[in-house]
Short mmCIF file of C-alpha atoms in Angstrom, two decimals:
data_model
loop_
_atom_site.label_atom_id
_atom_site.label_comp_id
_atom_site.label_asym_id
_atom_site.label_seq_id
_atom_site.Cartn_x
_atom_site.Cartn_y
_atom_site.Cartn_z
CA UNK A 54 10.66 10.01 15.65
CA UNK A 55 7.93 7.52 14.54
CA UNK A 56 5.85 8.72 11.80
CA UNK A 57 2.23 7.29 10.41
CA UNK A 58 1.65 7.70 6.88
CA UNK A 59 -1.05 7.96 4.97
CA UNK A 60 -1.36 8.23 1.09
CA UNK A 61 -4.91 8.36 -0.53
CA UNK A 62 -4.38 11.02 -3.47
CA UNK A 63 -6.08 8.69 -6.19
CA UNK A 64 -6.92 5.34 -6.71
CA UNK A 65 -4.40 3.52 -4.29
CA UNK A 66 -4.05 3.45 -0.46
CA UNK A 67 -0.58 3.48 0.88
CA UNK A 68 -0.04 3.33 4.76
CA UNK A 69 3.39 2.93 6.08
CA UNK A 70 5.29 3.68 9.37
CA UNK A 71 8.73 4.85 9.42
CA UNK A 72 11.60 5.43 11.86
CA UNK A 73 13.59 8.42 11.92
CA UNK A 74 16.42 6.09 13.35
CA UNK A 75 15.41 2.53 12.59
CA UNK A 76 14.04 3.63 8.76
CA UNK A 77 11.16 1.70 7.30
CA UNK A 78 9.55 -0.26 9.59
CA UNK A 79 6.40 -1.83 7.46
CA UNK A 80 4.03 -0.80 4.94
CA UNK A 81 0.98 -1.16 2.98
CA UNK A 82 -0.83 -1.01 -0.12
CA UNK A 83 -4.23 -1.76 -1.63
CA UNK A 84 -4.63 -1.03 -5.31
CA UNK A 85 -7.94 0.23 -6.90
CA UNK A 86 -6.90 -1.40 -10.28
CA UNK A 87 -9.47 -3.66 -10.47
CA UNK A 88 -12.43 -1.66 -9.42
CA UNK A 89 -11.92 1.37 -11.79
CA UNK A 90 -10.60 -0.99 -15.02
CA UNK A 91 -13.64 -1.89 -16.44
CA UNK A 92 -14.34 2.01 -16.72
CA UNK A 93 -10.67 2.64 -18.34
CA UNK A 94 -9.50 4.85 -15.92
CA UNK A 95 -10.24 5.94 -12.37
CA UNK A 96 -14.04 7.27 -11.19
CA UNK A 97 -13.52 9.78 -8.23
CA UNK A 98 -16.59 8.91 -6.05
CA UNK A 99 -15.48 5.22 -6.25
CA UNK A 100 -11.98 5.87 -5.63
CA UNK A 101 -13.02 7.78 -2.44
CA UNK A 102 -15.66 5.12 -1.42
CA UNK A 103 -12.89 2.40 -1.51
CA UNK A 104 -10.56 4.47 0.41
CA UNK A 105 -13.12 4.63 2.96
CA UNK A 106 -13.45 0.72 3.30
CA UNK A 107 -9.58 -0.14 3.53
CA UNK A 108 -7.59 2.72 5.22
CA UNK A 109 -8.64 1.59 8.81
CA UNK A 110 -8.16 -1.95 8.07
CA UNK A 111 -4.46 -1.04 6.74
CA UNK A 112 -3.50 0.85 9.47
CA UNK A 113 -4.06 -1.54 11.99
CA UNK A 114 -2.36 -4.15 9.94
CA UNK A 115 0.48 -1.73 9.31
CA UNK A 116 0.76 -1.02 12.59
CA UNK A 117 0.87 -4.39 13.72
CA UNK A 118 3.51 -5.39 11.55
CA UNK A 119 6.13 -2.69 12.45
CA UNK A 120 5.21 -3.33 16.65
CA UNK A 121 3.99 -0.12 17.35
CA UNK A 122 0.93 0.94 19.39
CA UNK A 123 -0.50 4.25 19.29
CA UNK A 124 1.88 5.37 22.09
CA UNK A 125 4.74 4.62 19.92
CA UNK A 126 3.53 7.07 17.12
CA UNK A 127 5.16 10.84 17.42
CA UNK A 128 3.21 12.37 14.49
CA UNK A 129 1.16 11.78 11.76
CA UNK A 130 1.80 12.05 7.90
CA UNK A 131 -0.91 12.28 4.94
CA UNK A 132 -1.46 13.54 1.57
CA UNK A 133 -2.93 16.72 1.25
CA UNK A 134 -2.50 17.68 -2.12
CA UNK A 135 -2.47 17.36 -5.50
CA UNK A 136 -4.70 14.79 -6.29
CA UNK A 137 -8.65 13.92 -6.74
CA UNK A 138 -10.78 16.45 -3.06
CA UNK A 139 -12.46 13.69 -2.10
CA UNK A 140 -9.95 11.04 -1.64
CA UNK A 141 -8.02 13.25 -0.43
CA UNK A 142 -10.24 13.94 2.08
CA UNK A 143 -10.52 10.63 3.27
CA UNK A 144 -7.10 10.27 4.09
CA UNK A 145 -6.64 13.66 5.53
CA UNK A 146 -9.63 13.45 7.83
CA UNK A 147 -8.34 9.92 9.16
CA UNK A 148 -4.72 11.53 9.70
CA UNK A 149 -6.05 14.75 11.48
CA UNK A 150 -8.32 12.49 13.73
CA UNK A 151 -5.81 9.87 14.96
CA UNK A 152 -3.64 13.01 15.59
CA UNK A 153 -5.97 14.52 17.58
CA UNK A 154 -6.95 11.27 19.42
CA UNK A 155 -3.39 10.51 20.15
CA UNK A 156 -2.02 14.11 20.62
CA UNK A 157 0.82 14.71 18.81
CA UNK A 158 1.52 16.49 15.37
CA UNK A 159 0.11 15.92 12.12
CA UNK A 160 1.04 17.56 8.77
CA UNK A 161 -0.25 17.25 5.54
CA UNK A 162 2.19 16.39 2.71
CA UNK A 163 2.59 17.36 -0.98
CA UNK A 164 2.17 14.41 -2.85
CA UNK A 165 4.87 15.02 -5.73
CA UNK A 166 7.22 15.57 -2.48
CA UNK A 167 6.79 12.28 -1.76
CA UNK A 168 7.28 10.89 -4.67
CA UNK A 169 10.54 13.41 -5.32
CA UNK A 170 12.00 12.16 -1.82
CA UNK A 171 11.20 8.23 -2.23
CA UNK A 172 14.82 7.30 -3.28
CA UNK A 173 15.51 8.66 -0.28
CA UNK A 174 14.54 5.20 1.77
CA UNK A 175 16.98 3.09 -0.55
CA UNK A 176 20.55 2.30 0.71
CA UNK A 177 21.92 4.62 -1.52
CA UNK A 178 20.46 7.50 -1.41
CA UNK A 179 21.29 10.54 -3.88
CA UNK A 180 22.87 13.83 -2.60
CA UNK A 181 21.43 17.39 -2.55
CA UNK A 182 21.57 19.38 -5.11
CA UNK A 183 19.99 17.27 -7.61
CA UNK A 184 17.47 17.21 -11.02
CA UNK A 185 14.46 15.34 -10.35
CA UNK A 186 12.38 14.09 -13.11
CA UNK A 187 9.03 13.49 -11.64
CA UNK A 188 6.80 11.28 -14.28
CA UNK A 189 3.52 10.28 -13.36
CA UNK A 190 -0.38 10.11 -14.62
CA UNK A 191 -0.81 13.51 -14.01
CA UNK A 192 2.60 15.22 -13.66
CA UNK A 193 5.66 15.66 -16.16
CA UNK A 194 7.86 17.73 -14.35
CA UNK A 195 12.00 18.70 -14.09
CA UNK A 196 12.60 20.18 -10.91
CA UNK A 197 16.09 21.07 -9.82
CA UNK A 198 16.29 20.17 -6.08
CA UNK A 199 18.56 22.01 -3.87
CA UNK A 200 17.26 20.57 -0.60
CA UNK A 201 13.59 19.62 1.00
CA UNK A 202 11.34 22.10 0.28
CA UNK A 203 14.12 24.55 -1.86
CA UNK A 204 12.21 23.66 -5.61
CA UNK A 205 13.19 25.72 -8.83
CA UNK A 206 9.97 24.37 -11.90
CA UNK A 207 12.55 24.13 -14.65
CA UNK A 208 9.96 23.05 -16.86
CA UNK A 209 6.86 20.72 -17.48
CA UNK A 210 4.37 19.45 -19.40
CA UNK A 211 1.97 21.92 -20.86
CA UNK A 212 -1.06 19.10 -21.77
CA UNK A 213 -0.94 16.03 -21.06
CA UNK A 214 1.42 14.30 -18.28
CA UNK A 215 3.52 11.32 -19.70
CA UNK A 216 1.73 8.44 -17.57
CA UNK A 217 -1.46 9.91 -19.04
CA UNK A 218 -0.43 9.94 -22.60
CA UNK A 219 0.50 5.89 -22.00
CA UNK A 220 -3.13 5.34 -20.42
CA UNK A 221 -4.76 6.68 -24.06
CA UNK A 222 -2.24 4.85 -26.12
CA UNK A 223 -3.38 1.67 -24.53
CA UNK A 224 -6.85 2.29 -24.81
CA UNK A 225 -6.47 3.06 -28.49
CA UNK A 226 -4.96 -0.40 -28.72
CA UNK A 227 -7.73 -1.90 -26.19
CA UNK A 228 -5.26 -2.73 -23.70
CA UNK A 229 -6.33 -2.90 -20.16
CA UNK A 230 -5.93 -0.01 -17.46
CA UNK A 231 -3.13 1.25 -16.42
CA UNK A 232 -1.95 1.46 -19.76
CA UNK A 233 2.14 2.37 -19.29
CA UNK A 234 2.56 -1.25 -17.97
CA UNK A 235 0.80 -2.82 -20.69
CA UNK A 236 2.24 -0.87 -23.10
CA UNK A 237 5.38 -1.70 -22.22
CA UNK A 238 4.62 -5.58 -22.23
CA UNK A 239 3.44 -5.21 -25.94
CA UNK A 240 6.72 -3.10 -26.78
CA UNK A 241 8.65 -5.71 -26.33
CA UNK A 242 7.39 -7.76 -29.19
CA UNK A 243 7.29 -5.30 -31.43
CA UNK A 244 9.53 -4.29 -34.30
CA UNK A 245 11.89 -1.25 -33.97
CA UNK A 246 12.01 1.04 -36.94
CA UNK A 247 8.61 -0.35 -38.61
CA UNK A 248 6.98 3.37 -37.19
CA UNK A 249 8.87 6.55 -36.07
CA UNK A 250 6.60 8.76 -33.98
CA UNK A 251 7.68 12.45 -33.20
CA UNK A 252 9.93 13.33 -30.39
CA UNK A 253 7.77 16.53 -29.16
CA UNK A 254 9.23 19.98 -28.60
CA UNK A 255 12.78 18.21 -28.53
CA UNK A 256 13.86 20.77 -31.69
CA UNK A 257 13.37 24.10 -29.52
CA UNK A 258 15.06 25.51 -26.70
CA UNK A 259 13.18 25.18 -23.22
CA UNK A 260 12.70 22.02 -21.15
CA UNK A 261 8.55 22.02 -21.35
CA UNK A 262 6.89 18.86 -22.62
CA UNK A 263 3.60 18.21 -24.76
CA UNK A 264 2.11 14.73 -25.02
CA UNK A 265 -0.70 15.31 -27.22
CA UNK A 266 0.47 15.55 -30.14
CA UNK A 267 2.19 12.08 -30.22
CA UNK A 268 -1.12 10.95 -28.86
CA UNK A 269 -2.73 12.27 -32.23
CA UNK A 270 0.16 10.32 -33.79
CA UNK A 271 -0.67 6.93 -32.73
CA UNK A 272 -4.35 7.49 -33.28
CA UNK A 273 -3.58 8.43 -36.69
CA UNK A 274 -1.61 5.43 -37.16
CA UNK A 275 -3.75 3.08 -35.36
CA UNK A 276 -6.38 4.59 -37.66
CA UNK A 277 -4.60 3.36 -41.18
CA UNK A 278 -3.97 -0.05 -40.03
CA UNK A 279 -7.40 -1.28 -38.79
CA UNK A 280 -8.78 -4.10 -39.60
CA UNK A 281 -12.58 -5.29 -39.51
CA UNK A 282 -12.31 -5.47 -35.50
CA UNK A 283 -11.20 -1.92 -35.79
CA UNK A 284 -7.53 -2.40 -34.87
CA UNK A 285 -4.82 -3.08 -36.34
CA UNK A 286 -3.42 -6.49 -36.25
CA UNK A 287 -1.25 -7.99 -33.24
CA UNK A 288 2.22 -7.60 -34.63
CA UNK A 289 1.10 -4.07 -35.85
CA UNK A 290 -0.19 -3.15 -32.77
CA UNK A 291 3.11 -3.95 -30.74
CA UNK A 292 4.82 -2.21 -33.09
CA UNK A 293 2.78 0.86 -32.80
CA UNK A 294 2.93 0.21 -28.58
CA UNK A 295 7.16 0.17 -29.61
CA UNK A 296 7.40 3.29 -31.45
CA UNK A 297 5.22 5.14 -29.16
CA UNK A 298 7.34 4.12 -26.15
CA UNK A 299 10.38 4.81 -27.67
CA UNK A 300 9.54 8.11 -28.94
CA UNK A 301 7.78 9.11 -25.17
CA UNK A 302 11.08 7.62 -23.71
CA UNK A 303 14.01 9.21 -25.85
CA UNK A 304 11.94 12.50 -25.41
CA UNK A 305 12.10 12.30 -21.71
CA UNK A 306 15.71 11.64 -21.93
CA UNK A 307 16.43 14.28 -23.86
CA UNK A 308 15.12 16.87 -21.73
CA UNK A 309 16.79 15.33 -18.68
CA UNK A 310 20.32 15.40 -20.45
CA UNK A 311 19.31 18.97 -21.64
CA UNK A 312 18.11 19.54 -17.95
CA UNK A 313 21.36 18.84 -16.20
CA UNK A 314 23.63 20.42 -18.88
CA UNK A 315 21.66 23.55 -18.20
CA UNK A 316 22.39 23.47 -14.10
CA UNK A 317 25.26 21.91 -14.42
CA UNK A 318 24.40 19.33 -12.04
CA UNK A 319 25.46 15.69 -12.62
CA UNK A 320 22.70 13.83 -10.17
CA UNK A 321 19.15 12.95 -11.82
CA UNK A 322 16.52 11.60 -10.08
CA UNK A 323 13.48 10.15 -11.31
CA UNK A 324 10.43 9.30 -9.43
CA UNK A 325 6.68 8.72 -9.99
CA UNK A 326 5.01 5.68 -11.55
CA UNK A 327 6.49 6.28 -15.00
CA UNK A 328 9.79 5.82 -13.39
CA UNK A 329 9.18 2.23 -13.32
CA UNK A 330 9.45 1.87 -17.09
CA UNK A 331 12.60 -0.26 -17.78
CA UNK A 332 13.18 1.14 -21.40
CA UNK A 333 13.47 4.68 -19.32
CA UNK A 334 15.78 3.35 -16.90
CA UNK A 335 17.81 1.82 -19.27
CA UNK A 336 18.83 4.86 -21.61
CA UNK A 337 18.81 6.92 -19.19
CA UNK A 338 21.50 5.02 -17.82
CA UNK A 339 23.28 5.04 -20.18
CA UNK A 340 22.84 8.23 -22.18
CA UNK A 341 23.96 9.85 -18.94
CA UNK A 342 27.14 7.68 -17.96
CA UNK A 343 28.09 9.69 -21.38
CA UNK A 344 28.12 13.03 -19.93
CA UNK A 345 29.27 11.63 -16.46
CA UNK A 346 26.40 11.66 -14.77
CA UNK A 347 24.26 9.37 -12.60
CA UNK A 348 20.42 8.41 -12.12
CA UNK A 349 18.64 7.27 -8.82
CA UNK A 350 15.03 6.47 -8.37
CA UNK A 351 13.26 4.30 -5.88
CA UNK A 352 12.62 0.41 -5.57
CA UNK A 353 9.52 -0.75 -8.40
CA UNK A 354 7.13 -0.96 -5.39
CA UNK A 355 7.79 2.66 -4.36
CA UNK A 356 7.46 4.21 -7.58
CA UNK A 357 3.90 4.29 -7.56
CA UNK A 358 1.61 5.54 -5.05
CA UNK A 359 2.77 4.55 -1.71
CA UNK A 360 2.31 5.71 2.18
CA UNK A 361 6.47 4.82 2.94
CA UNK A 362 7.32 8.11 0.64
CA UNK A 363 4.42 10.24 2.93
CA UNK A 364 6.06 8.79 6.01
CA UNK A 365 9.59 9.67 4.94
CA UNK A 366 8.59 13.24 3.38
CA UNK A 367 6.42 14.34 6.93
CA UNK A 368 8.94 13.14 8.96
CA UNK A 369 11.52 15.54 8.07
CA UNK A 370 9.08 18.21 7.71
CA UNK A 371 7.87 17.18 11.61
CA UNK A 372 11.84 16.72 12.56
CA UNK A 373 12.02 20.26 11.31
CA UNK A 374 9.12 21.55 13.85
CA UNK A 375 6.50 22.10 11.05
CA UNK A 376 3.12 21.02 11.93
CA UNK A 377 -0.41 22.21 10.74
CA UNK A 378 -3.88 23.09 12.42
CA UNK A 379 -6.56 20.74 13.76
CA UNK A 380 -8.19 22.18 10.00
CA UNK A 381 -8.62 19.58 7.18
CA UNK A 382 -7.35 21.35 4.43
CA UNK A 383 -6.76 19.63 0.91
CA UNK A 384 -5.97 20.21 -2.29
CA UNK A 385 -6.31 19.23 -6.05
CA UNK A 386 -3.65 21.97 -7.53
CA UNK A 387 -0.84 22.42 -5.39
CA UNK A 388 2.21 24.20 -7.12
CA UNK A 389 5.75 22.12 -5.81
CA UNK A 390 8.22 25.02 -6.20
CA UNK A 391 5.31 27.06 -3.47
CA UNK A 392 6.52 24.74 -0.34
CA UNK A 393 8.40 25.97 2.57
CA UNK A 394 11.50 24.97 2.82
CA UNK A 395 12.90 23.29 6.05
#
């Protein structure tokens, strides 16, 4: 089966086409970095309006690239949910139209699915059951996975997500948007040890998380170092961007150690554009080859936004004979553990 997908939750549009048999076959991405960074973060009528511009564009180019014509497509993939309505909308709209000018199935995907199922299209793929870490701009979740669609919420975050908490750390130290990159750049110069930020809700039973308190932290800190500019200077300011990663990071994996201990599982995955963070990689590594256990997550290029993880994720759901309505139907809150399962 040849899938179509189509990812236009937020600010990026992903298109990708993928073969049940053949695997990935090509794929696409235009970023909306640019266009929403002089604002600091992302403005939902412009996201939507930019979505409008490229998705046809991309498609045609995608489909170019992996040989396949309309008759070679056997269904259709796009995000439906969670994410900002009105891009959203865009993509869903495109995806029920195609689907309904080319007559086969379409089905709208959950976007943290995706993202949960993307180390699924490396060469070694993890095995069911499993606990996922997803970490994004707006999710911090631990899900334990017992196969597509069978989700158990072990816990999450209850303000804000992880990804979010980096984007207002780096504007407090005027870095450019998206802030967990940047951050992490600056980290590296900085001085371990100089500031030790809190590791939230790590002293209490329970695998929730809560970001804003460390974000009070670092404002508080950035605060009593300014200088005339109103910031601290450079050295100070990487070694506030280092103690706020660390603390974010060690926090993360001490849930996740906590996390599998609890379901006595020994596979982690992680997934979501906070995945990407090489500090995170690294001690999770090896703060689980401790306790025997190992961690997958997806290629950099997948761990953000991307269509190849909306292919992959509505192509078993379409394998399985699931399919939805000629309706558009999106949405911004869409609970994980409330999917069907296959």
């Amino acid at each position: 089966m040849r899938i179509l997908g189509l990812e236009t939750s937020c600010d990026e549009t992903g298109i990708a086409v993928y073969d049940s048999e053949r695997g990935l076959l090509a794929h696409a991405l235009y970023s909306q970095i640019a266009l929403h960074a002089e604002y600091g973060g992302v403005v939902p009528e412009l996201a939507s309006r930019d979505h409008v511009r490229k998705i046809l564009p991309l498609i045609n180019q995608v489909m170019e690239e992996s040989g396949s014509s309309a008759a070679d497509i056997d269904g259709i993939a796009y995000t439906s949910g969670p994410g900002l309505i009105g891009a959203l909308m865009v993509g869903a709209s495109m995806g029920r139209s195609l689907a309904y000018a080319w007559n086969v199935p379409a089905i709208g995907v959950h976007h943290m699915e995706g993202h949960l199922l993307a180390p699924m299209l490396e060469a070694n793929p993890p095995e069911f059951p499993f606990v996922a870490l997803l970490v994004s701009g707006g999710h911090t979740q631990l899900v334990k996975v017992d196969a597509i669609g069978v989700y158990e919420l072990l816990g999450e975050s209850l303000d804000d997500a992880a990804g979010e908490a980096f984007d207002k750390a780096a504007k407090m130290l005027d870095l450019d948007y998206p802030g967990g990159p940047q951050i992490a750049k600056l980290a590296d110069s900085g001085v371990e040890g100089r500031f030790v930020f809190p590791r939230p809700m790590v002293d209490r039973p329970g695998l929730d998380f809560s970001f804003s308190g460390l974000k009070t932290f670092t404002l508080t800190t950035v605060a009593a170092h300014k200088q005339e500019n109103g910031l601290p200077d450079d050295q100070t300011c990487a070694d506030i961007a280092c103690a706020f990663q660390t603390a974010v990071v060690e926090t993360l994996v001490i849930k996740c150690k906590r996390a599998l201990e609890q379901t006595g599982l020994k596979t982690l995955v992680i997934a979501g554009g906070v995945s990407a963070n090489k500090k995170l990689r690294k001690d999770l590594e090896i703060a689980l080859a401790k306790i025997n256990a190992k961690v997958f997550y997806a290629r950099h290029e997948f761990c953000t936004d991307n269509g190849a993880m909306i292919a992959y994720a509505g192509c078993q759901r379409l394998l399985a004979g699931q399919n939805e309505t000629l309706a558009v139907n999106v949405k911004a809150r869409w609970p994980l553990d409330s999917l069907h399962p296959l």
